[in-house]
């Protein structure tokens, strides 16, 4: 009799979890790929479509372009200030990209993830490698062109770079493109609308990971 009672106790169902109260956790979303592949456009579209995303404003030593504002597109720093901040451990990662320094400030990242935000980084492929090393929990997305010829066509079409600069960007892309194998996801930016939806889909599915839920 006593044995039957204890078996029944073991089989008694647990109270159902309160699913409605489970909150999705924040994470770092790294978007990288070669220059001219369109990652800026894809990131901007994600930011517009998903309110839980915050853009990580990088620091750079390059001069502002057009209507760029300090603290919005970038934190614009003099090279000596940037270098001083690298020594103070101010950056999660930094790299020299086509002659200028770019870095992700730690303060743009940690607190926001803890608050449940998706912190989005638009960084070059060297930066992507550093972040994956330091933050293996980051979700990384590689944006690739449909072909090398198409990347060349886009860089020429932008009309922002000299022939020499385009040649340099293309030479760098040949080192960067094979590195897609180290990323979690690949988006081939062939059709812009489809690429935008794919980035949103990656965000949405990663937001549903059980391991990041909190009560
Ligand atoms: P642009 O000067 O055209 O805005 O950016 C040039 C390149 O620098 C792009 O490939 C961009 O993704 C990259 N970049 C921007 N911010 C960072 C950063 O914080 N770290 C690294 N490693 N690259 C960055």
XYZ file of C-alpha atoms in Angstrom, residues 20-164:
145
model
C 4.008 34.001 -20.153
C 6.457 35.291 -17.558
C 9.602 33.905 -19.202
C 11.615 36.726 -20.735
C 13.926 36.313 -23.744
C 17.556 37.041 -22.889
C 19.802 39.615 -24.535
C 22.755 38.679 -26.739
C 25.432 40.063 -28.989
C 24.683 39.909 -32.727
C 27.788 40.356 -34.853
C 27.239 41.229 -38.495
C 30.336 41.257 -40.651
C 31.524 40.742 -44.178
C 33.644 42.495 -46.779
C 33.444 46.176 -47.601
C 30.656 46.972 -50.073
C 28.573 43.881 -49.316
C 25.695 45.909 -47.847
C 25.931 45.058 -44.148
C 25.161 48.652 -43.101
C 21.856 48.575 -45.032
C 20.900 45.195 -43.571
C 21.730 46.276 -40.005
C 19.758 49.538 -40.425
C 16.759 47.551 -41.629
C 16.963 45.175 -38.644
C 17.141 48.135 -36.242
C 13.977 49.573 -37.808
C 12.084 46.307 -37.622
C 12.995 45.057 -34.143
C 12.716 47.345 -31.129
C 14.729 45.098 -28.833
C 17.850 45.745 -30.951
C 20.349 48.436 -30.027
C 23.140 49.463 -32.365
C 26.612 49.457 -30.863
C 28.199 52.782 -31.789
C 31.853 52.138 -32.622
C 34.733 54.537 -32.140
C 36.832 55.470 -35.138
C 39.744 57.671 -36.090
C 38.310 58.413 -39.529
C 36.768 61.820 -40.191
C 32.947 62.151 -40.176
C 31.319 61.802 -43.623
C 28.310 63.805 -44.766
C 25.754 64.244 -41.986
C 27.365 61.779 -39.574
C 27.048 62.908 -35.954
C 29.375 62.152 -33.057
C 27.759 59.464 -30.881
C 25.185 58.451 -33.511
C 27.053 56.712 -36.372
C 30.424 56.681 -34.581
C 32.373 58.149 -31.693
C 34.951 60.167 -33.645
C 38.302 60.162 -31.835
C 41.775 61.538 -32.512
C 44.291 58.732 -33.008
C 46.123 59.500 -29.750
C 42.866 59.300 -27.781
C 41.884 56.065 -29.510
C 45.292 54.547 -28.688
C 45.050 55.699 -25.052
C 41.646 54.000 -24.787
C 43.027 50.724 -26.181
C 45.570 50.765 -23.306
C 42.790 51.399 -20.779
C 40.959 48.277 -22.036
C 38.089 50.398 -23.322
C 37.416 48.180 -26.356
C 35.904 44.732 -26.710
C 37.803 44.582 -30.024
C 39.493 46.993 -32.379
C 41.116 46.780 -35.795
C 42.756 48.873 -38.487
C 40.406 48.948 -41.470
C 41.685 50.578 -44.663
C 44.018 52.911 -42.783
C 41.716 53.975 -39.929
C 41.186 52.501 -36.478
C 37.743 51.190 -35.501
C 36.730 49.697 -32.170
C 33.720 48.448 -30.213
C 33.566 50.168 -26.801
C 32.774 47.746 -23.941
C 30.242 50.209 -22.566
C 28.117 49.807 -25.696
C 27.757 46.095 -25.008
C 27.690 44.552 -21.524
C 25.029 46.497 -19.602
C 22.627 46.439 -22.549
C 22.827 42.661 -22.959
C 22.114 42.251 -19.236
C 19.020 44.400 -19.722
C 17.785 41.872 -22.303
C 18.712 43.846 -25.433
C 20.146 42.463 -28.661
C 23.319 44.485 -29.197
C 24.112 44.669 -32.907
C 27.685 45.147 -34.146
C 28.478 46.105 -37.758
C 32.179 45.315 -37.855
C 34.824 44.103 -40.272
C 35.972 40.485 -40.534
C 39.042 40.963 -38.273
C 36.732 42.415 -35.611
C 34.337 39.504 -36.114
C 37.168 37.047 -35.341
C 38.153 38.938 -32.158
C 34.577 39.058 -30.860
C 34.020 35.355 -31.544
C 37.194 34.612 -29.539
C 36.288 36.855 -26.597
C 32.560 36.218 -26.587
C 31.866 32.676 -27.790
C 28.225 33.269 -26.813
C 27.882 35.945 -29.548
C 25.703 35.105 -32.548
C 27.689 35.794 -35.710
C 26.369 36.432 -39.205
C 28.537 36.640 -42.313
C 27.183 38.701 -45.202
C 28.552 37.530 -48.544
C 28.144 38.863 -52.067
C 26.670 36.457 -54.640
C 30.040 36.553 -56.440
C 33.348 38.367 -56.458
C 32.388 40.045 -59.769
C 29.196 41.391 -58.163
C 31.145 42.779 -55.189
C 33.435 44.586 -57.648
C 30.431 45.933 -59.549
C 28.915 47.295 -56.302
C 32.136 48.933 -55.112
C 32.571 50.637 -58.494
C 28.858 51.624 -58.544
C 29.051 53.336 -55.111
C 31.295 56.007 -56.679
C 32.811 56.732 -53.258
C 36.254 55.218 -53.760
C 39.185 55.763 -56.100
C 40.260 52.928 -58.410
C 43.167 52.298 -56.027
